[in-house]
Each structure stands twice: as C-alpha cells, then as structure tokens.
C-alpha cells in the first residue's frame, strides 16, 4: 500500500506539520496584535510530578515559526520533573511563541503523560519477577490516531517497551485468525511458511506471536513451534501453569506475554508468576494530560 515504513523522524515532522496546520491555518489573528519583530523571554512550568517527554516535538513547533528561537531545558528527556518547577527557559519572537504555544504544549502534555504512565507501571513490578529474563510492561496498538510512533517512543522514554509498532512490524495471530485458519496449529504453520518465503533480511525481522485463551491452546501453540505466545485473560494460577508448561515443553525458551484489561493493582501479582511481558492498552489510550503552564516574563529590547 505504501512504499516504506515511517520512521520516528518522519512521524515527528508529520506530527508537527499537522499540528500547526490544524491550529494556525492561514493566520493566527490574535498573534498579529503583538508588534512584528518583538522578542520575549518566557518560561515553562510543570504543575505536577511527571516524566518529561516530547522535547523534540515542542522545539520543532517553535522552530518552524522562528528558527532563531532558543530553548534552555532544565530537565533531560525522560527525567522526573518536580511540581511547580521550571522545565525550560525560552527566548523567541513573540508572535512565533504565541502561535506555537498550544501545539507545542499539546505534544508535551500528551507524551509526558504516556511516559509517566509507563514509568508508574514499570515501578509497580520492579523486583517482582522470578524470571531470569525479568518482566517488562508493553504498550499496544491502541494509540491516538496519527501519534502511533510518538506515543510508542514515549513508552520507551518511560522505561516500558513496545509491542508491535504496527501491522508491518510482525505477525500476531488472534482468535479470528485461528478460527479462519481452522486451528492454532494451522495458523502457526501458515505464519511460519509465510515468513520463510520472504527474502532476507526481511525474513529475519518478522516476528510471529499467537494469542491463546486456555492451556490446551498454549500446549498446541508450543507444539507447533510458537516462540512467542500471548496469554489472553488468564488467571494468575493459569499463568503459573503456563510458565511451568513452557518450561516443560521448550525449556522456557518461548516468550509468554499477558494481556486483557490488566490494571495497576494486578501488575505485581502477574509479574510474580514468571511471565516475560505484560501488555497494557491504557498506557497510550487512556491519556490524562500533564499540567504545564507557559508564561511570558518580559519583552526584549522594547
């Protein structure tokens, strides 16, 4: 359908263009009330504890309108910000800053929220897993339209990991695929044949994961050669049985991932079962914006 898979850099440029286009259009009439060429100093404050994410998006929004703007950051990307502290100091053309303010803050408040949520989830399972590989929290494809790569980047900034970036990023066999193929075994074998038919290096880059809903399906998937299995809506006891079964049949080589409406309260107990990964859709779909405030402090030379 398309000629290549979008990179993060390409996605960021598209995000910024779209944000400015939808907000500014042909003109920011209110910014015209400020004298042309007037420069100002401003500062950005965060009102709550949060992980900073989205600096490049914020800078790009301003730099698109004022290439000479200077932003001095008080926090690094991924740093934990303290409430009511300065995030950055800005010197820029006043019209450009006022126009870029809302698009830039929209990115910061959204991506910082995702990174903060990812950090909280990773903190919740710290030290809980008996698995020698550890346990990690992953996102899903339940992202805000147009912000897929940005939000997945934010999850990584917060210390989490990414499930598939997109449909191009691997095979995930779910219940409808299994029903259409006839069985778990048939679906897995079809996927293996499809991957084997691809040229190198693409062949080595396509992962295969199969979703199962009970222990019998897990046994069938592992017997068919599945190396990554998604345990959908398993109880904790079933997860422990799944880990034992994986150890018995593959010496623990297959990756076991848990999904299905996982809440923060359930996280640690799930990690304690020994599974490898926990996927949580709310990291990217239930976003509560971080509270930032930008204030102009003074005019420069006027």
Coordinates of C-alpha atoms in Angstrom, one line a residue:
X1 CA 0.0 0.0 0.0
X2 CA 2.9 2.4 0.9
X3 CA 6.5 2.4 -0.3
X4 CA 8.1 2.3 3.1
X5 CA 7.5 2.2 6.9
X6 CA 7.5 5.6 8.5
X7 CA 10.5 6.4 10.7
X8 CA 10.2 8.3 14.1
X9 CA 11.8 11.3 12.5
X10 CA 9.3 11.3 9.6
X11 CA 6.5 10.8 12.0
X12 CA 7.6 13.8 14.1
X13 CA 7.8 16.1 11.1
X14 CA 4.3 15.0 10.1
X15 CA 3.0 15.5 13.6
X16 CA 4.4 19.0 13.8
X17 CA 3.1 20.0 10.4
X18 CA -0.3 18.6 11.1
X19 CA -0.5 20.3 14.5
X20 CA 0.4 23.7 13.1
X21 CA -1.8 23.3 10.0
X22 CA -4.9 22.4 12.1
X23 CA -4.3 25.2 14.6
X24 CA -2.9 28.0 12.6
X25 CA -4.3 27.6 9.1
X26 CA -3.8 30.7 7.0
X27 CA -3.2 33.0 10.0
X28 CA -3.0 33.4 13.8
X29 CA -5.0 36.6 14.0
X30 CA -4.5 37.1 17.7
X31 CA -0.7 36.9 17.5
X32 CA -0.9 39.8 15.0
X33 CA -1.8 42.1 17.9
X34 CA 1.9 41.9 19.0
X35 CA 4.3 44.1 17.1
X36 CA 6.2 42.4 14.4
X37 CA 9.8 41.5 15.4
X38 CA 9.2 41.8 19.1
X39 CA 11.2 39.2 21.0
X40 CA 10.3 38.0 24.5
X41 CA 11.6 35.8 27.3
X42 CA 9.3 33.1 28.7
X43 CA 9.4 30.1 30.9
X44 CA 7.6 26.8 31.0
X45 CA 6.5 25.4 34.4
X46 CA 5.2 21.9 35.2
X47 CA 2.5 21.8 37.9
X48 CA 2.8 18.1 38.9
X49 CA 5.3 15.3 39.2
X50 CA 5.8 13.7 35.8
X51 CA 8.3 12.3 33.4
X52 CA 9.4 14.7 30.7
X53 CA 8.8 13.6 27.1
X54 CA 8.4 15.3 23.8
X55 CA 11.1 18.0 23.9
X56 CA 11.9 17.5 20.2
X57 CA 8.2 18.0 19.2
X58 CA 7.9 21.1 21.3
X59 CA 11.1 22.6 19.9
X60 CA 10.1 21.7 16.3
X61 CA 6.8 23.5 16.7
X62 CA 8.6 26.7 17.7
X63 CA 11.5 26.4 15.3
X64 CA 9.1 26.0 12.4
X65 CA 8.0 29.6 13.1
X66 CA 11.2 31.1 14.5
X67 CA 14.4 29.3 13.5
X68 CA 16.4 31.7 15.9
X69 CA 14.4 30.7 19.0
X70 CA 16.5 29.5 21.9
X71 CA 15.2 26.9 24.4
X72 CA 17.2 26.0 27.5
X73 CA 16.0 22.9 29.2
X74 CA 16.2 22.4 33.0
X75 CA 15.3 18.7 32.6
X76 CA 16.6 16.0 30.3
X77 CA 14.2 13.9 28.2
X78 CA 13.0 11.1 30.5
X79 CA 13.8 12.9 33.7
X80 CA 11.3 13.0 36.6
X81 CA 10.1 16.6 36.9
X82 CA 9.0 18.0 40.3
X83 CA 5.8 20.0 40.8
X84 CA 5.9 23.8 40.2
X85 CA 9.5 23.8 38.8
X86 CA 10.8 25.3 35.6
X87 CA 11.0 22.9 32.7
X88 CA 12.7 25.3 30.2
X89 CA 13.5 28.9 29.5
X90 CA 12.6 30.4 26.1
X91 CA 13.8 33.3 24.1
X92 CA 11.9 33.8 20.8
X93 CA 9.9 36.0 18.5
X94 CA 6.7 36.8 20.4
X95 CA 4.4 36.1 17.5
X96 CA 6.0 32.8 16.9
X97 CA 5.9 31.7 20.5
X98 CA 2.3 32.7 21.0
X99 CA 1.3 30.7 17.8
X100 CA 3.4 27.7 18.7
X101 CA 2.4 27.6 22.3
X102 CA -0.7 25.4 22.1
X103 CA 0.6 22.9 19.5
X104 CA 3.9 22.5 21.3
X105 CA 2.2 22.1 24.7
X106 CA -0.2 19.5 23.3
X107 CA 2.7 17.3 22.4
X108 CA 4.5 17.8 25.8
X109 CA 1.4 17.2 27.9
X110 CA 0.4 14.1 25.9
X111 CA 3.8 12.4 25.5
X112 CA 4.8 13.2 29.1
X113 CA 1.6 11.6 30.3
X114 CA 2.3 8.4 28.4
X115 CA 5.9 8.3 29.6
X116 CA 4.7 8.9 33.2
X117 CA 2.2 6.1 33.0
X118 CA 4.8 3.8 31.6
X119 CA 7.2 4.7 34.4
X120 CA 4.5 4.0 37.1
X121 CA 3.8 0.6 35.6
X122 CA 7.4 -0.4 35.5
X123 CA 7.9 0.8 39.0
X124 CA 5.0 -1.4 40.1
X125 CA 6.7 -4.6 39.0
X126 CA 10.2 -3.7 40.0
X127 CA 11.9 -6.7 41.6
X128 CA 8.8 -8.9 41.5
X129 CA 9.6 -11.4 38.7
X130 CA 11.4 -14.7 39.3
X131 CA 12.0 -15.0 35.6
X132 CA 15.8 -14.7 34.8
X133 CA 14.8 -12.6 31.8
X134 CA 12.8 -10.3 34.0
X135 CA 9.4 -8.9 33.2
X136 CA 8.5 -5.7 31.2
X137 CA 5.3 -3.7 30.6
X138 CA 4.4 -3.2 26.9
X139 CA 2.0 -0.9 25.1
X140 CA -0.4 -2.0 22.3
X141 CA -1.7 -0.6 19.0
X142 CA -4.5 1.3 20.9
X143 CA -2.9 4.6 20.2
X144 CA -4.3 8.1 19.4
X145 CA -4.7 8.5 15.6
X146 CA -1.6 10.0 14.0
X147 CA 0.5 9.7 17.1
X148 CA 1.4 6.0 17.0
X149 CA 5.2 6.3 16.8
X150 CA 5.3 9.3 19.1
X151 CA 3.4 7.5 21.8
X152 CA 5.4 4.4 21.4
X153 CA 8.5 6.5 21.7
X154 CA 7.1 7.9 25.0
X155 CA 6.5 4.5 26.4
X156 CA 10.2 3.7 25.8
X157 CA 11.2 7.0 27.5
X158 CA 9.2 6.0 30.5
X159 CA 11.0 2.7 30.7
X160 CA 8.4 0.4 29.1
X161 CA 8.8 -1.5 25.9
X162 CA 6.9 -1.7 22.6
X163 CA 4.6 -4.5 21.4
X164 CA 4.3 -4.4 17.6
X165 CA 4.8 -0.8 16.3
X166 CA 2.2 -1.6 13.6
X167 CA 0.8 -4.3 11.3
X168 CA 4.1 -4.2 9.3
X169 CA 6.1 -5.0 12.5
X170 CA 5.2 -8.7 12.8
X171 CA 2.5 -11.3 12.8
X172 CA 0.1 -11.5 15.7
X173 CA -2.3 -14.5 15.3
X174 CA -5.6 -13.8 17.2
X175 CA -8.8 -15.7 17.8
X176 CA -10.3 -14.7 14.4
X177 CA -7.2 -15.7 12.5
X178 CA -7.3 -19.1 14.3
X179 CA -11.0 -19.6 13.5
X180 CA -10.4 -18.7 9.9
X181 CA -7.4 -20.9 9.6
X182 CA -9.1 -23.9 11.3
X183 CA -6.8 -24.3 14.3
X184 CA -3.9 -22.9 16.3
X185 CA -1.6 -25.3 14.6
X186 CA -2.7 -24.4 11.1
X187 CA -2.4 -20.7 11.8
X188 CA 1.1 -21.0 13.3
X189 CA 2.3 -23.2 10.4
X190 CA 0.8 -20.8 7.9
X191 CA 2.6 -17.9 9.5
X192 CA 5.9 -19.9 9.6
X193 CA 5.6 -20.6 5.9
X194 CA 4.8 -17.0 5.0
X195 CA 7.9 -15.8 6.9
X196 CA 10.1 -18.4 5.4
X197 CA 9.0 -17.3 1.9
X198 CA 10.2 -13.7 2.4
X199 CA 13.7 -12.6 1.2
X200 CA 16.4 -11.9 3.7
X201 CA 16.8 -9.7 5.7
X202 CA 13.0 -9.1 5.9
X203 CA 12.6 -12.8 6.8
X204 CA 14.6 -12.4 10.0
X205 CA 12.8 -9.2 11.0
X206 CA 9.2 -10.6 11.0
X207 CA 8.2 -11.9 14.4
X208 CA 5.4 -14.4 15.0
X209 CA 3.1 -14.3 18.1
X210 CA 0.0 -16.4 18.7
X211 CA -2.8 -15.5 21.1
X212 CA -4.3 -18.3 23.2
X213 CA -7.2 -18.4 25.5
X214 CA -6.5 -21.5 27.6
X215 CA -3.8 -24.0 28.5
X216 CA -4.8 -26.5 25.8
X217 CA -4.3 -23.9 23.1
X218 CA -1.0 -22.9 24.7
X219 CA 0.1 -26.6 24.6
X220 CA -0.9 -26.8 20.9
X221 CA 0.9 -23.5 20.0
X222 CA 4.1 -24.6 21.7
X223 CA 3.9 -28.0 20.0
X224 CA 3.5 -26.2 16.6
X225 CA 6.7 -24.3 17.3
X226 CA 5.4 -21.0 18.5
X227 CA 8.2 -18.9 20.1
X228 CA 6.0 -16.1 21.4
X229 CA 2.6 -16.6 23.0
X230 CA 0.0 -14.1 24.2
X231 CA -2.0 -15.3 27.1
X232 CA -5.4 -13.7 26.9
X233 CA -7.3 -13.2 30.1
X234 CA -5.5 -15.9 32.0
X235 CA -5.9 -16.0 35.8
X236 CA -2.7 -15.9 37.9
X237 CA -2.9 -19.6 38.6
X238 CA -3.3 -20.3 34.9
X239 CA -0.3 -18.0 34.2
X240 CA 1.8 -20.1 36.7
X241 CA 0.7 -23.3 34.9
X242 CA 1.6 -21.7 31.6
X243 CA 5.1 -20.8 32.8
X244 CA 5.6 -24.4 34.0
X245 CA 4.3 -25.8 30.7
X246 CA 6.6 -23.6 28.7
X247 CA 9.5 -24.8 30.8
X248 CA 8.5 -28.4 30.3
X249 CA 8.0 -28.2 26.5
X250 CA 10.5 -25.6 25.4
X251 CA 12.9 -25.3 28.4
X252 CA 11.4 -21.8 28.9
X253 CA 12.5 -20.6 25.5
X254 CA 9.1 -19.2 24.3
X255 CA 8.2 -15.7 25.4
X256 CA 5.0 -15.5 27.4
X257 CA 3.0 -12.3 27.4
X258 CA -0.1 -11.5 29.3
X259 CA -2.9 -9.2 28.1
X260 CA -6.6 -8.5 28.7
X261 CA -7.6 -5.4 30.7
X262 CA -4.7 -5.5 33.1
X263 CA -5.0 -3.0 35.9
X264 CA -2.3 -1.4 38.0
X265 CA -3.4 -3.4 41.1
X266 CA -2.9 -6.6 39.1
X267 CA 0.6 -5.9 37.7
X268 CA 2.8 -7.1 40.5
X269 CA 0.9 -10.3 41.0
X270 CA 1.2 -11.0 37.3
X271 CA 4.9 -10.3 37.3
X272 CA 5.3 -12.7 40.2
X273 CA 4.0 -15.6 38.1
X274 CA 7.2 -15.6 36.0
X275 CA 5.7 -14.4 32.6
X276 CA 8.0 -12.3 30.4
X277 CA 5.8 -9.5 29.3
X278 CA 2.6 -7.7 30.3
X279 CA 0.8 -5.6 27.6
X280 CA -1.4 -2.7 28.8
X281 CA -3.5 -0.7 26.4
X282 CA -4.2 2.1 28.8
X283 CA -0.6 3.3 28.5
X284 CA -1.5 5.0 25.2
X285 CA -5.3 5.1 25.0
X286 CA -6.3 6.5 28.4
X287 CA -4.2 9.6 28.5
X288 CA -4.5 12.2 31.2
X289 CA -2.5 15.3 30.1
X290 CA 0.3 16.5 32.3
X291 CA -0.3 20.1 33.5
X292 CA 2.2 22.6 32.0
X293 CA 2.0 26.4 32.1
X294 CA 3.9 28.8 29.8
X295 CA 4.3 32.4 30.8
X296 CA 5.9 35.3 29.0
X297 CA 8.2 37.1 31.5
X298 CA 9.5 40.2 29.7
X299 CA 9.9 41.8 26.3
X300 CA 13.4 42.1 24.9
X301 CA 14.5 45.5 23.5
X302 CA 11.1 47.0 23.6

